[in-house]
Amino acid sequence: MTVMHHHHGATERAAQLAEAEQRCAAAGESLTPLRRRVLDLLLDQHGPAKAYDLLPLLNDEKTAKPPTIYRALDFLVRMGLAHRIESLNAFVACDVGACARSTIFLICEKCGAAEEFDAGHALVDLAEAASKDGFAIRRTMIEASGLCSACQRAA
Ligand SMILES: [Zn+2]
Ligand SMILES: [Zn+2]
């Protein structure tokens, strides 16, 4: 598993969490201590994490039962602070803080690395093409699979 996320300092992490808190508040929601802790854990991960991988890390919290963590993860996804990668059945913190609705992931079939990809206008173009066809896209989550550059070099 390669390291996808840069190592952030404690100050930067505090700023990220504070921003997440504001985002939730703006949406009339609350980043509860548990939700905040789950987001913090996701930000610690070097790639997509399954709920069951996160559970032991929350062991200090008596409330950390599977439904609790799933609810916290669902909340983070709903807020755009995290994404659920269906093909891996895993969760990853949003690379840019928060995506309103739509994003693209490039997933390596060999090492499992998942990179949140800025595809420029691709998603806008898709939405425009769909609207010409009479469809209003509300959310797009593209999971593209293939080989990352490191695995291509190793091949
Ligand atoms: Zn994102
Ligand atoms: Zn790879």
Coordinates of N, CA and C and ligand atoms in Angstrom, one line a residue:
M1 N 0.8 -1.2 0.0 CA 0.0 0.0 0.0 C 0.9 1.3 0.0
T2 N 0.7 2.1 -1.0 CA 1.5 3.3 -1.0 C 0.9 4.4 -0.2
V3 N 1.6 5.4 0.1 CA 1.2 6.5 0.9 C 0.6 7.6 -0.1
M4 N -0.7 7.8 0.0 CA -1.3 8.7 -0.9 C -1.4 10.1 -0.3
H5 N -1.6 10.2 1.0 CA -1.8 11.5 1.6 C -0.5 12.0 2.1
H6 N -0.4 13.3 2.0 CA 0.8 14.0 2.6 C 0.6 13.9 4.1
H7 N 1.7 13.9 4.8 CA 1.6 14.0 6.2 C 1.3 15.4 6.7
H8 N 0.2 15.6 7.4 CA -0.2 16.9 7.8 C 0.3 17.1 9.2
G9 N 0.7 18.3 9.5 CA 1.0 18.7 10.9 C -0.2 18.8 11.7
A10 N 0.0 18.8 13.0 CA -1.1 18.9 14.0 C -1.9 20.2 13.8
T11 N -1.2 21.3 13.5 CA -1.9 22.5 13.3 C -2.9 22.4 12.1
E12 N -2.3 21.8 11.0 CA -3.1 21.7 9.8 C -4.3 20.8 10.1
R13 N -4.1 19.7 10.8 CA -5.2 18.8 11.2 C -6.3 19.5 12.0
A14 N -5.9 20.3 12.9 CA -6.8 21.1 13.7 C -7.6 22.0 12.8
A15 N -7.0 22.6 11.9 CA -7.7 23.5 10.9 C -8.6 22.7 10.1
Q16 N -8.2 21.6 9.6 CA -9.1 20.7 8.8 C -10.4 20.4 9.6
L17 N -10.2 20.0 10.8 CA -11.3 19.6 11.6 C -12.2 20.7 11.9
A18 N -11.6 21.9 12.2 CA -12.4 23.1 12.4 C -13.2 23.5 11.2
E19 N -12.6 23.3 10.0 CA -13.3 23.6 8.8 C -14.5 22.7 8.6
A20 N -14.2 21.4 8.9 CA -15.3 20.4 8.8 C -16.4 20.7 9.7
E21 N -16.1 21.2 10.9 CA -17.1 21.5 11.9 C -18.0 22.7 11.4
Q22 N -17.3 23.7 10.8 CA -18.1 24.8 10.2 C -19.0 24.4 9.1
R23 N -18.5 23.4 8.2 CA -19.2 23.0 7.1 C -20.5 22.3 7.6
C24 N -20.4 21.5 8.7 CA -21.5 20.8 9.2 C -22.5 21.8 9.8
A25 N -22.0 22.8 10.5 CA -22.8 23.8 11.2 C -23.6 24.6 10.1
A26 N -22.9 24.9 9.0 CA -23.6 25.6 7.9 C -24.7 24.8 7.3
A27 N -24.6 23.5 7.4 CA -25.6 22.6 6.8 C -26.7 22.3 7.9
G28 N -26.6 23.0 9.1 CA -27.5 22.7 10.1 C -27.3 21.4 10.8
E29 N -26.1 20.9 10.7 CA -25.8 19.6 11.3 C -24.7 19.8 12.4
S30 N -24.4 18.7 13.1 CA -23.4 18.9 14.1 C -22.3 17.8 14.0
L31 N -21.0 18.2 14.0 CA -19.9 17.3 14.0 C -19.7 16.9 15.5
T32 N -20.4 15.8 15.9 CA -20.3 15.4 17.3 C -18.9 14.8 17.6
P33 N -18.6 14.7 18.8 CA -17.2 14.2 19.2 C -16.9 12.9 18.5
L34 N -17.9 11.9 18.3 CA -17.6 10.7 17.7 C -17.4 10.8 16.2
R35 N -18.2 11.7 15.6 CA -18.1 11.9 14.1 C -16.7 12.6 13.8
R36 N -16.3 13.5 14.7 CA -15.1 14.2 14.6 C -13.9 13.2 14.7
R37 N -14.1 12.3 15.7 CA -13.0 11.3 15.9 C -12.9 10.3 14.7
V38 N -14.0 10.0 14.1 CA -14.0 9.1 13.0 C -13.3 9.8 11.8
L39 N -13.6 11.1 11.6 CA -13.0 11.8 10.5 C -11.5 11.9 10.8
D40 N -11.1 12.2 12.0 CA -9.7 12.3 12.4 C -9.0 11.0 12.0
L41 N -9.6 9.8 12.4 CA -9.1 8.5 12.0 C -8.9 8.3 10.5
L42 N -10.0 8.7 9.8 CA -9.9 8.6 8.3 C -8.8 9.4 7.8
L43 N -8.6 10.6 8.3 CA -7.5 11.4 7.8 C -6.1 10.8 8.2
D44 N -6.1 10.0 9.2 CA -4.8 9.3 9.5 C -4.5 8.1 8.6
Q45 N -5.5 7.6 7.9 CA -5.3 6.4 7.1 C -4.5 6.7 5.8
H46 N -3.7 5.8 5.4 CA -3.0 6.0 4.1 C -3.7 5.3 3.0
G47 N -5.0 5.6 2.8 CA -5.7 4.9 1.8 C -7.1 4.6 2.3
P48 N -7.9 3.9 1.5 CA -9.3 3.6 1.9 C -9.3 2.6 3.1
A49 N -10.2 2.9 4.0 CA -10.3 2.0 5.2 C -11.7 1.5 5.3
K50 N -11.8 0.2 5.8 CA -13.1 -0.4 6.0 C -13.5 -0.1 7.4
A51 N -14.8 0.0 7.6 CA -15.4 0.3 8.9 C -14.8 -0.6 10.0
Y52 N -14.6 -1.8 9.7 CA -14.1 -2.8 10.7 C -12.7 -2.6 11.0
D53 N -11.9 -1.9 10.1 CA -10.5 -1.5 10.4 C -10.5 -0.4 11.4
L54 N -11.5 0.5 11.3 CA -11.5 1.7 12.1 C -12.0 1.3 13.5
L55 N -12.9 0.3 13.6 CA -13.5 0.0 14.9 C -12.5 -0.2 16.0
P56 N -11.5 -1.0 15.8 CA -10.5 -1.2 17.0 C -9.8 0.1 17.4
L57 N -9.7 1.0 16.5 CA -9.0 2.2 16.8 C -9.9 3.1 17.6
L58 N -11.2 2.8 17.7 CA -12.1 3.6 18.5 C -12.4 2.9 19.8
N59 N -11.6 1.9 20.1 CA -11.9 1.0 21.3 C -12.0 1.8 22.6
D60 N -11.3 2.9 22.7 CA -11.4 3.7 23.9 C -12.8 4.2 24.1
E61 N -13.6 4.3 23.1 CA -14.9 4.8 23.2 C -15.9 3.7 23.4
K62 N -16.6 3.7 24.5 CA -17.5 2.6 24.8 C -18.7 2.5 23.8
T63 N -18.9 3.6 23.1 CA -20.1 3.7 22.2 C -19.7 3.1 20.8
A64 N -18.5 2.7 20.6 CA -18.1 2.4 19.2 C -18.5 1.0 18.8
K65 N -19.7 0.8 18.6 CA -20.2 -0.4 18.0 C -20.4 -0.3 16.5
P66 N -20.4 -1.4 15.8 CA -20.5 -1.3 14.3 C -21.6 -0.3 13.8
P67 N -22.8 -0.4 14.3 CA -23.8 0.6 13.8 C -23.4 2.0 14.0
T68 N -22.8 2.3 15.2 CA -22.4 3.6 15.5 C -21.4 4.2 14.5
I69 N -20.4 3.4 14.2 CA -19.4 3.8 13.3 C -19.9 4.0 11.8
Y70 N -20.8 3.0 11.5 CA -21.5 3.2 10.1 C -22.3 4.4 10.0
R71 N -23.0 4.8 11.1 CA -23.8 6.0 11.1 C -22.9 7.2 11.0
A72 N -21.7 7.2 11.7 CA -20.8 8.3 11.7 C -20.2 8.4 10.3
L73 N -19.8 7.3 9.7 CA -19.3 7.3 8.3 C -20.3 7.8 7.3
D74 N -21.6 7.3 7.4 CA -22.6 7.8 6.5 C -22.8 9.3 6.6
F75 N -22.7 9.8 7.8 CA -22.8 11.2 8.0 C -21.7 12.0 7.3
L76 N -20.5 11.5 7.5 CA -19.3 12.2 6.9 C -19.5 12.2 5.3
V77 N -20.0 11.0 4.8 CA -20.2 10.9 3.3 C -21.3 11.9 2.9
R78 N -22.3 12.0 3.7 CA -23.4 12.9 3.4 C -23.0 14.3 3.4
M79 N -22.0 14.7 4.3 CA -21.5 16.0 4.3 C -20.4 16.3 3.3
G80 N -20.0 15.2 2.5 CA -19.0 15.4 1.5 C -17.6 15.4 2.1
L81 N -17.5 15.1 3.4 CA -16.2 15.2 4.1 C -15.4 13.9 3.9
A82 N -16.1 12.8 3.5 CA -15.5 11.5 3.2 C -16.3 10.9 2.0
H83 N -15.6 9.9 1.4 CA -16.3 9.3 0.3 C -16.3 7.8 0.5
R84 N -17.4 7.1 0.0 CA -17.5 5.7 0.1 C -17.1 5.1 -1.2
I85 N -16.1 4.3 -1.3 CA -15.7 3.6 -2.5 C -16.4 2.3 -2.6
E86 N -17.4 2.2 -3.4 CA -18.3 1.0 -3.4 C -17.5 -0.2 -3.8
S87 N -16.6 -0.1 -4.8 CA -15.9 -1.3 -5.3 C -15.0 -1.9 -4.2
L88 N -14.6 -1.1 -3.2 CA -13.7 -1.6 -2.2 C -14.4 -1.8 -0.9
N89 N -15.7 -1.3 -0.9 CA -16.5 -1.3 0.4 C -15.7 -0.6 1.5
A90 N -15.1 0.6 1.1 CA -14.2 1.3 2.1 C -14.5 2.8 2.0
F91 N -13.9 3.4 3.0 CA -14.2 4.9 3.1 C -12.8 5.6 3.1
V92 N -12.9 6.8 2.6 CA -11.7 7.6 2.5 C -12.0 9.1 2.8
A93 N -11.2 9.8 3.5 CA -11.5 11.2 3.8 C -11.3 12.0 2.5
C94 N -12.2 13.0 2.3 CA -12.1 13.8 1.0 C -10.7 14.5 1.0
D95 N -10.1 14.4 -0.2 CA -8.7 14.9 -0.4 C -8.7 16.4 -0.4
V96 N -9.8 17.0 -0.7 CA -9.8 18.5 -0.8 C -10.7 19.1 0.3
G97 N -10.9 18.4 1.3 CA -11.7 18.9 2.4 C -13.2 18.5 2.3
A98 N -13.8 18.8 1.2 CA -15.2 18.4 1.0 C -15.6 18.6 -0.4
C99 N -16.2 17.6 -1.0 CA -16.8 17.6 -2.3 C -18.3 17.8 -2.2
A100 N -18.8 18.8 -2.9 CA -20.2 19.0 -2.8 C -21.0 17.8 -3.1
R101 N -20.8 17.2 -4.2 CA -21.6 16.0 -4.6 C -20.8 15.0 -5.3
S102 N -19.9 15.4 -6.2 CA -19.4 14.5 -7.2 C -17.9 14.4 -7.1
T103 N -17.3 13.3 -7.4 CA -15.9 13.1 -7.5 C -15.5 11.9 -8.2
I104 N -14.2 11.8 -8.5 CA -13.7 10.7 -9.3 C -12.5 10.0 -8.5
F105 N -12.5 8.7 -8.4 CA -11.4 8.0 -7.8 C -10.7 7.1 -8.8
L106 N -9.4 7.2 -8.8 CA -8.6 6.2 -9.6 C -8.0 5.2 -8.6
I107 N -8.4 3.9 -8.9 CA -8.1 2.9 -7.9 C -7.2 1.9 -8.6
C108 N -6.1 1.6 -7.9 CA -5.1 0.7 -8.5 C -5.5 -0.8 -8.1
E109 N -5.6 -1.6 -9.1 CA -6.0 -3.0 -9.0 C -5.0 -3.8 -8.2
K110 N -3.7 -3.3 -8.3 CA -2.6 -4.1 -7.8 C -2.3 -3.8 -6.3
C111 N -2.1 -2.5 -6.0 CA -1.7 -2.1 -4.6 C -2.9 -1.6 -3.8
G112 N -4.0 -1.3 -4.5 CA -5.2 -0.8 -3.7 C -5.2 0.6 -3.4
A113 N -4.2 1.4 -4.0 CA -4.2 2.8 -3.8 C -5.4 3.4 -4.4
A114 N -6.0 4.4 -3.8 CA -7.1 5.1 -4.3 C -6.8 6.6 -4.3
E115 N -6.7 7.2 -5.5 CA -6.4 8.6 -5.5 C -7.6 9.4 -6.0
E116 N -7.9 10.4 -5.2 CA -9.1 11.3 -5.6 C -8.5 12.2 -6.7
F117 N -9.2 12.1 -7.8 CA -8.7 12.7 -9.1 C -9.4 14.0 -9.5
D118 N -8.7 15.0 -9.7 CA -9.3 16.2 -10.2 C -9.3 16.2 -11.7
A119 N -10.5 15.9 -12.2 CA -10.7 15.6 -13.7 C -11.1 16.9 -14.4
G120 N -10.8 18.1 -13.8 CA -11.2 19.3 -14.4 C -12.6 19.4 -14.7
H121 N -12.9 19.6 -16.0 CA -14.3 19.9 -16.4 C -15.1 18.6 -16.8
A122 N -14.4 17.4 -16.6 CA -15.1 16.2 -17.0 C -16.5 16.0 -16.4
L123 N -16.6 16.3 -15.1 CA -17.9 16.1 -14.4 C -18.9 17.1 -14.9
V124 N -18.4 18.3 -15.1 CA -19.3 19.4 -15.6 C -19.8 19.1 -17.0
D125 N -18.9 18.6 -17.9 CA -19.2 18.2 -19.2 C -20.3 17.1 -19.2
L126 N -20.1 16.1 -18.3 CA -21.0 15.0 -18.1 C -22.4 15.5 -17.7
A127 N -22.4 16.4 -16.8 CA -23.7 17.0 -16.3 C -24.4 17.7 -17.4
E128 N -23.6 18.5 -18.2 CA -24.2 19.2 -19.3 C -24.7 18.3 -20.4
A129 N -24.0 17.3 -20.7 CA -24.4 16.3 -21.7 C -25.7 15.6 -21.3
A130 N -25.8 15.3 -20.0 CA -26.9 14.6 -19.4 C -28.2 15.5 -19.4
S131 N -27.9 16.8 -19.1 CA -29.0 17.8 -19.1 C -29.6 18.0 -20.5
K132 N -28.7 18.0 -21.5 CA -29.2 18.1 -22.9 C -30.1 16.9 -23.2
D133 N -29.9 15.8 -22.5 CA -30.7 14.6 -22.7 C -31.9 14.5 -21.8
G134 N -32.0 15.6 -21.0 CA -33.2 15.7 -20.1 C -33.0 15.1 -18.8
F135 N -31.8 14.9 -18.4 CA -31.5 14.3 -17.1 C -30.7 15.2 -16.2
A136 N -31.2 15.5 -15.0 CA -30.5 16.4 -14.0 C -29.7 15.5 -13.1
I137 N -28.4 15.5 -13.3 CA -27.5 14.7 -12.4 C -27.4 15.5 -11.1
R138 N -27.6 14.7 -10.0 CA -27.4 15.3 -8.7 C -26.0 14.9 -8.0
R139 N -25.6 13.7 -8.4 CA -24.4 13.2 -7.8 C -23.7 12.3 -8.7
T140 N -22.4 12.4 -8.9 CA -21.6 11.4 -9.7 C -20.4 10.9 -8.9
M141 N -20.3 9.6 -8.8 CA -19.2 9.1 -8.1 C -18.6 8.1 -9.1
I142 N -17.4 8.4 -9.7 CA -16.8 7.6 -10.7 C -15.6 6.8 -10.0
E143 N -15.6 5.5 -10.2 CA -14.5 4.7 -9.7 C -13.8 4.1 -10.9
A144 N -12.7 4.6 -11.2 CA -11.9 4.1 -12.4 C -10.9 3.1 -11.9
S145 N -10.8 1.9 -12.4 CA -9.8 1.0 -12.0 C -8.7 0.8 -13.0
G146 N -7.5 0.5 -12.5 CA -6.3 0.3 -13.4 C -5.1 0.1 -12.6
L147 N -4.0 0.6 -13.2 CA -2.7 0.5 -12.5 C -2.1 1.8 -12.2
C148 N -1.7 2.1 -11.0 CA -1.0 3.3 -10.6 C 0.3 3.4 -11.3
S149 N 0.9 4.6 -11.2 CA 2.2 4.7 -11.9 C 3.3 3.9 -11.3
A150 N 3.3 3.8 -10.0 CA 4.3 3.0 -9.3 C 4.2 1.5 -9.7
C151 N 3.0 1.0 -9.8 CA 2.8 -0.4 -10.1 C 3.1 -0.6 -11.6
Q152 N 2.9 0.4 -12.4 CA 3.3 0.2 -13.8 C 4.8 0.1 -14.0
R153 N 5.5 0.9 -13.1 CA 7.0 0.9 -13.2 C 7.5 -0.4 -12.7
A154 N 6.8 -1.0 -11.7 CA 7.2 -2.3 -11.1 C 6.9 -3.5 -12.0
A155 N 6.0 -3.3 -12.9 CA 5.6 -4.4 -13.8 C 6.7 -4.9 -14.7
Ligands
ZN1 ZN -13.7 14.7 -2.3
ZN2 ZN -0.6 0.5 -7.5

